Amino acid sequence: MSAAATFTAEGSRVTMQRIAQNAGVGIGTLYRHFPDRTALFSALSHRAYQAVLRLAQASRAAEVDPFLALRHFLVGTIAHRQSLVLPLHGAPVTASKIDLGLRLAISSELDQILQVGQRAGTLRQDVNATDIIVFGALLAQGLPNLPEPTLAMERAAHVFIDGLRVTTSSLPGQPVSRAELESSLKTDQ
């Protein structure tokens, strides 16, 4: 079992010993590659941000219809959930300018998808990339006690996407801004 899968299964308090054990390596080998938990979680988060960015880029490139592109992104997030060691998924927050750049790039890709539908007048104006990111993080948490958890998550993604269509109802409050999300991810380092 990889470090990401161990984290996903056991949570952020999982020990380095347990991660090494599940990976089938000695604790010394793990510490040679990652001197401490912070370094390990930083590497896992960085890898996860890269995967999410590739998914957002592929979603935007694969689908002209913004609703299909967003569905592609969310279903891909569900498929990759075991490797998404990210702060919104319960991982420790790490301070990295590179990861900040990746987060901004992910938001930019999703904003571009949203803008297509918003310009066409088919997608709600009061939705932003952070709404998609937060929902993707919620979906990736999963519901393991359901008979078919992946199917339930995919259904939820479809319901969410349909809820993005222009309607006469309004959403409660203001969407979380990119700055507010980044502020919530600041560390004391």
mmCIF file of C-alpha atoms in Angstrom:
data_model
loop_
_atom_site.group_PDB
_atom_site.id
_atom_site.type_symbol
_atom_site.label_atom_id
_atom_site.label_comp_id
_atom_site.label_asym_id
_atom_site.label_seq_id
_atom_site.Cartn_x
_atom_site.Cartn_y
_atom_site.Cartn_z
ATOM 1 C CA MET A 1 0.000 0.000 0.000
ATOM 2 C CA SER A 2 1.462 3.389 -0.930
ATOM 3 C CA ALA A 3 1.957 6.249 1.513
ATOM 4 C CA ALA A 4 -0.930 8.125 -0.124
ATOM 5 C CA ALA A 5 -3.287 5.171 0.202
ATOM 6 C CA THR A 6 -2.217 4.634 3.817
ATOM 7 C CA PHE A 7 -2.889 8.273 4.590
ATOM 8 C CA THR A 8 -6.261 8.122 2.829
ATOM 9 C CA ALA A 9 -7.257 4.979 4.715
ATOM 10 C CA GLU A 10 -5.894 5.890 8.155
ATOM 11 C CA GLY A 11 -5.881 9.690 8.315
ATOM 12 C CA SER A 12 -3.337 12.409 8.910
ATOM 13 C CA ARG A 13 -2.193 11.023 12.254
ATOM 14 C CA VAL A 14 -0.832 7.858 10.648
ATOM 15 C CA THR A 15 2.695 7.156 11.856
ATOM 16 C CA MET A 16 5.787 6.980 9.687
ATOM 17 C CA GLN A 17 6.235 3.422 11.008
ATOM 18 C CA ARG A 18 2.794 2.437 9.710
ATOM 19 C CA ILE A 19 3.448 4.091 6.317
ATOM 20 C CA ALA A 20 6.755 2.213 5.988
ATOM 21 C CA GLN A 21 5.105 -1.047 7.025
ATOM 22 C CA ASN A 22 2.285 -0.673 4.477
ATOM 23 C CA ALA A 23 4.757 0.288 1.754
ATOM 24 C CA GLY A 24 6.803 -2.822 2.491
ATOM 25 C CA VAL A 25 9.968 -0.902 3.334
ATOM 26 C CA GLY A 26 11.949 -0.372 6.481
ATOM 27 C CA ILE A 27 11.514 2.789 8.508
ATOM 28 C CA GLY A 28 15.137 3.724 7.744
ATOM 29 C CA THR A 29 14.431 3.588 4.019
ATOM 30 C CA LEU A 30 11.421 5.865 4.454
ATOM 31 C CA TYR A 31 13.441 8.348 6.539
ATOM 32 C CA ARG A 32 16.277 8.332 3.966
ATOM 33 C CA HIS A 33 13.797 9.613 1.372
ATOM 34 C CA PHE A 34 11.718 11.795 3.702
ATOM 35 C CA PRO A 35 13.473 13.119 6.813
ATOM 36 C CA ASP A 36 10.170 13.752 8.605
ATOM 37 C CA ARG A 37 6.380 13.678 8.258
ATOM 38 C CA THR A 38 6.319 17.221 6.910
ATOM 39 C CA ALA A 39 8.632 16.303 4.039
ATOM 40 C CA LEU A 40 6.579 13.203 3.249
ATOM 41 C CA PHE A 41 3.247 15.032 3.283
ATOM 42 C CA SER A 42 4.741 17.876 1.280
ATOM 43 C CA ALA A 43 5.863 15.420 -1.416
ATOM 44 C CA LEU A 44 2.485 13.655 -1.403
ATOM 45 C CA SER A 45 0.604 16.964 -1.635
ATOM 46 C CA HIS A 46 2.811 18.201 -4.449
ATOM 47 C CA ARG A 47 2.220 14.998 -6.407
ATOM 48 C CA ALA A 48 -1.531 15.257 -5.778
ATOM 49 C CA TYR A 49 -1.686 18.899 -6.920
ATOM 50 C CA GLN A 50 0.144 17.931 -10.115
ATOM 51 C CA ALA A 51 -2.366 15.126 -10.744
ATOM 52 C CA VAL A 52 -5.346 17.437 -10.148
ATOM 53 C CA LEU A 53 -3.862 20.046 -12.490
ATOM 54 C CA ARG A 54 -3.364 17.431 -15.230
ATOM 55 C CA LEU A 55 -6.963 16.320 -14.679
ATOM 56 C CA ALA A 56 -8.274 19.899 -14.926
ATOM 57 C CA GLN A 57 -6.249 20.496 -18.098
ATOM 58 C CA ALA A 58 -7.415 17.237 -19.648
ATOM 59 C CA SER A 59 -11.025 18.008 -18.739
ATOM 60 C CA ARG A 60 -10.868 21.421 -20.377
ATOM 61 C CA ALA A 61 -9.141 20.025 -23.475
ATOM 62 C CA ALA A 62 -11.419 16.988 -23.851
ATOM 63 C CA GLU A 63 -14.799 18.667 -23.603
ATOM 64 C CA VAL A 64 -16.165 21.767 -25.346
ATOM 65 C CA ASP A 65 -19.350 21.671 -23.253
ATOM 66 C CA PRO A 66 -18.484 23.136 -19.822
ATOM 67 C CA PHE A 67 -20.919 20.818 -18.033
ATOM 68 C CA LEU A 68 -19.258 17.757 -19.560
ATOM 69 C CA ALA A 69 -15.805 19.178 -18.770
ATOM 70 C CA LEU A 70 -16.751 19.733 -15.125
ATOM 71 C CA ARG A 71 -18.290 16.268 -14.914
ATOM 72 C CA HIS A 72 -15.078 14.828 -16.412
ATOM 73 C CA PHE A 73 -13.075 16.681 -13.757
ATOM 74 C CA LEU A 74 -15.236 15.540 -10.835
ATOM 75 C CA VAL A 75 -15.457 11.917 -11.976
ATOM 76 C CA GLY A 76 -11.665 11.976 -12.421
ATOM 77 C CA THR A 77 -11.289 13.348 -8.906
ATOM 78 C CA ILE A 78 -13.359 10.438 -7.631
ATOM 79 C CA ALA A 79 -11.200 7.978 -9.565
ATOM 80 C CA HIS A 80 -7.983 9.460 -8.099
ATOM 81 C CA ARG A 81 -9.304 9.877 -4.546
ATOM 82 C CA GLN A 82 -6.911 7.318 -3.031
ATOM 83 C CA SER A 83 -3.891 9.385 -4.083
ATOM 84 C CA LEU A 84 -5.182 12.863 -3.230
ATOM 85 C CA VAL A 85 -3.246 13.759 -0.110
ATOM 86 C CA LEU A 86 -4.314 17.394 0.084
ATOM 87 C CA PRO A 87 -5.244 19.832 2.855
ATOM 88 C CA LEU A 88 -8.918 19.911 1.819
ATOM 89 C CA HIS A 89 -8.877 16.119 2.117
ATOM 90 C CA GLY A 90 -7.509 16.191 5.670
ATOM 91 C CA ALA A 91 -3.770 16.277 4.995
ATOM 92 C CA PRO A 92 -1.558 18.660 6.916
ATOM 93 C CA VAL A 93 -1.117 22.058 5.278
ATOM 94 C CA THR A 94 2.348 22.514 3.821
ATOM 95 C CA ALA A 95 3.932 25.842 2.897
ATOM 96 C CA SER A 96 5.225 25.666 -0.656
ATOM 97 C CA LYS A 97 5.321 28.351 -3.328
ATOM 98 C CA ILE A 98 5.315 25.614 -5.945
ATOM 99 C CA ASP A 99 2.105 24.140 -4.526
ATOM 100 C CA LEU A 100 0.557 27.617 -4.405
ATOM 101 C CA GLY A 101 1.367 27.956 -8.114
ATOM 102 C CA LEU A 102 -0.220 24.582 -8.809
ATOM 103 C CA ARG A 103 -3.365 25.540 -6.852
ATOM 104 C CA LEU A 104 -3.633 28.777 -8.811
ATOM 105 C CA ALA A 105 -3.175 26.896 -12.091
ATOM 106 C CA ILE A 106 -5.928 24.435 -11.118
ATOM 107 C CA SER A 107 -8.250 27.343 -10.328
ATOM 108 C CA SER A 108 -7.383 29.000 -13.619
ATOM 109 C CA GLU A 109 -8.225 25.853 -15.607
ATOM 110 C CA LEU A 110 -11.555 25.492 -13.805
ATOM 111 C CA ASP A 111 -12.315 29.207 -14.185
ATOM 112 C CA GLN A 112 -11.787 28.887 -17.934
ATOM 113 C CA ILE A 113 -14.261 25.997 -18.057
ATOM 114 C CA LEU A 114 -16.798 27.950 -16.001
ATOM 115 C CA GLN A 115 -16.410 31.095 -18.105
ATOM 116 C CA VAL A 116 -17.436 29.247 -21.271
ATOM 117 C CA GLY A 117 -20.801 28.384 -19.755
ATOM 118 C CA GLN A 118 -21.190 31.719 -18.011
ATOM 119 C CA ARG A 119 -20.544 33.647 -21.235
ATOM 120 C CA ALA A 120 -23.049 31.414 -23.035
ATOM 121 C CA GLY A 121 -25.628 32.151 -20.326
ATOM 122 C CA THR A 122 -26.111 28.471 -19.468
ATOM 123 C CA LEU A 123 -24.004 28.248 -16.297
ATOM 124 C CA ARG A 124 -24.752 30.128 -13.090
ATOM 125 C CA GLN A 125 -22.842 33.380 -12.642
ATOM 126 C CA ASP A 126 -22.606 32.925 -8.858
ATOM 127 C CA VAL A 127 -20.323 29.864 -9.043
ATOM 128 C CA ASN A 128 -16.544 29.985 -9.077
ATOM 129 C CA ALA A 129 -13.646 27.534 -9.329
ATOM 130 C CA THR A 130 -13.440 27.281 -5.553
ATOM 131 C CA ASP A 131 -16.991 25.881 -5.491
ATOM 132 C CA ILE A 132 -15.834 23.118 -7.838
ATOM 133 C CA ILE A 133 -12.668 22.473 -5.821
ATOM 134 C CA VAL A 134 -14.556 22.259 -2.525
ATOM 135 C CA PHE A 135 -17.154 19.911 -3.997
ATOM 136 C CA GLY A 136 -14.426 17.753 -5.531
ATOM 137 C CA ALA A 137 -12.770 17.495 -2.107
ATOM 138 C CA LEU A 138 -16.101 16.531 -0.532
ATOM 139 C CA LEU A 139 -16.697 13.880 -3.182
ATOM 140 C CA ALA A 140 -13.208 12.450 -2.795
ATOM 141 C CA GLN A 141 -13.849 11.766 0.897
ATOM 142 C CA GLY A 142 -16.215 9.027 -0.175
ATOM 143 C CA LEU A 143 -18.901 7.101 1.613
ATOM 144 C CA PRO A 144 -17.332 3.685 2.162
ATOM 145 C CA ASN A 145 -20.353 2.108 3.873
ATOM 146 C CA LEU A 146 -22.583 2.345 0.822
ATOM 147 C CA PRO A 147 -22.978 -0.790 -1.320
ATOM 148 C CA GLU A 148 -21.465 0.975 -4.357
ATOM 149 C CA PRO A 149 -19.627 4.052 -3.041
ATOM 150 C CA THR A 150 -18.056 5.043 -6.372
ATOM 151 C CA LEU A 151 -21.426 4.972 -8.110
ATOM 152 C CA ALA A 152 -22.956 7.078 -5.310
ATOM 153 C CA MET A 153 -20.149 9.644 -5.658
ATOM 154 C CA GLU A 154 -20.556 9.779 -9.447
ATOM 155 C CA ARG A 155 -24.316 10.292 -9.039
ATOM 156 C CA ALA A 156 -23.632 13.136 -6.605
ATOM 157 C CA ALA A 157 -21.270 14.698 -9.170
ATOM 158 C CA HIS A 158 -24.019 14.565 -11.815
ATOM 159 C CA VAL A 159 -26.548 16.140 -9.443
ATOM 160 C CA PHE A 160 -24.050 18.888 -8.591
ATOM 161 C CA ILE A 161 -23.273 19.592 -12.260
ATOM 162 C CA ASP A 162 -26.982 19.814 -13.070
ATOM 163 C CA GLY A 163 -27.289 22.299 -10.208
ATOM 164 C CA LEU A 164 -24.824 24.610 -11.977
ATOM 165 C CA ARG A 165 -27.300 25.324 -14.753
ATOM 166 C CA VAL A 166 -28.878 28.765 -14.817
ATOM 167 C CA THR A 167 -31.926 28.920 -12.600
ATOM 168 C CA THR A 168 -34.050 31.494 -10.837
ATOM 169 C CA SER A 169 -32.922 30.369 -7.385
ATOM 170 C CA SER A 170 -29.922 31.937 -5.731
ATOM 171 C CA LEU A 171 -27.224 30.289 -3.698
ATOM 172 C CA PRO A 172 -26.868 31.188 -0.015
ATOM 173 C CA GLY A 173 -24.055 33.595 0.779
ATOM 174 C CA GLN A 174 -21.076 34.427 -1.353
ATOM 175 C CA PRO A 175 -18.760 31.811 -2.845
ATOM 176 C CA VAL A 176 -15.444 31.263 -1.079
ATOM 177 C CA SER A 177 -12.878 33.341 -2.910
ATOM 178 C CA ARG A 178 -9.477 32.084 -4.017
ATOM 179 C CA ALA A 179 -7.886 34.471 -1.450
ATOM 180 C CA GLU A 180 -10.047 33.096 1.365
ATOM 181 C CA LEU A 181 -9.168 29.533 0.418
ATOM 182 C CA GLU A 182 -5.456 30.361 0.328
ATOM 183 C CA SER A 183 -5.746 32.132 3.672
ATOM 184 C CA SER A 184 -7.226 28.960 5.186
ATOM 185 C CA LEU A 185 -4.197 27.010 3.924
ATOM 186 C CA LYS A 186 -1.551 29.266 5.483
ATOM 187 C CA THR A 187 0.858 27.706 7.944
ATOM 188 C CA ASP A 188 2.808 29.305 10.738
ATOM 189 C CA GLN A 189 6.090 28.371 9.071
#
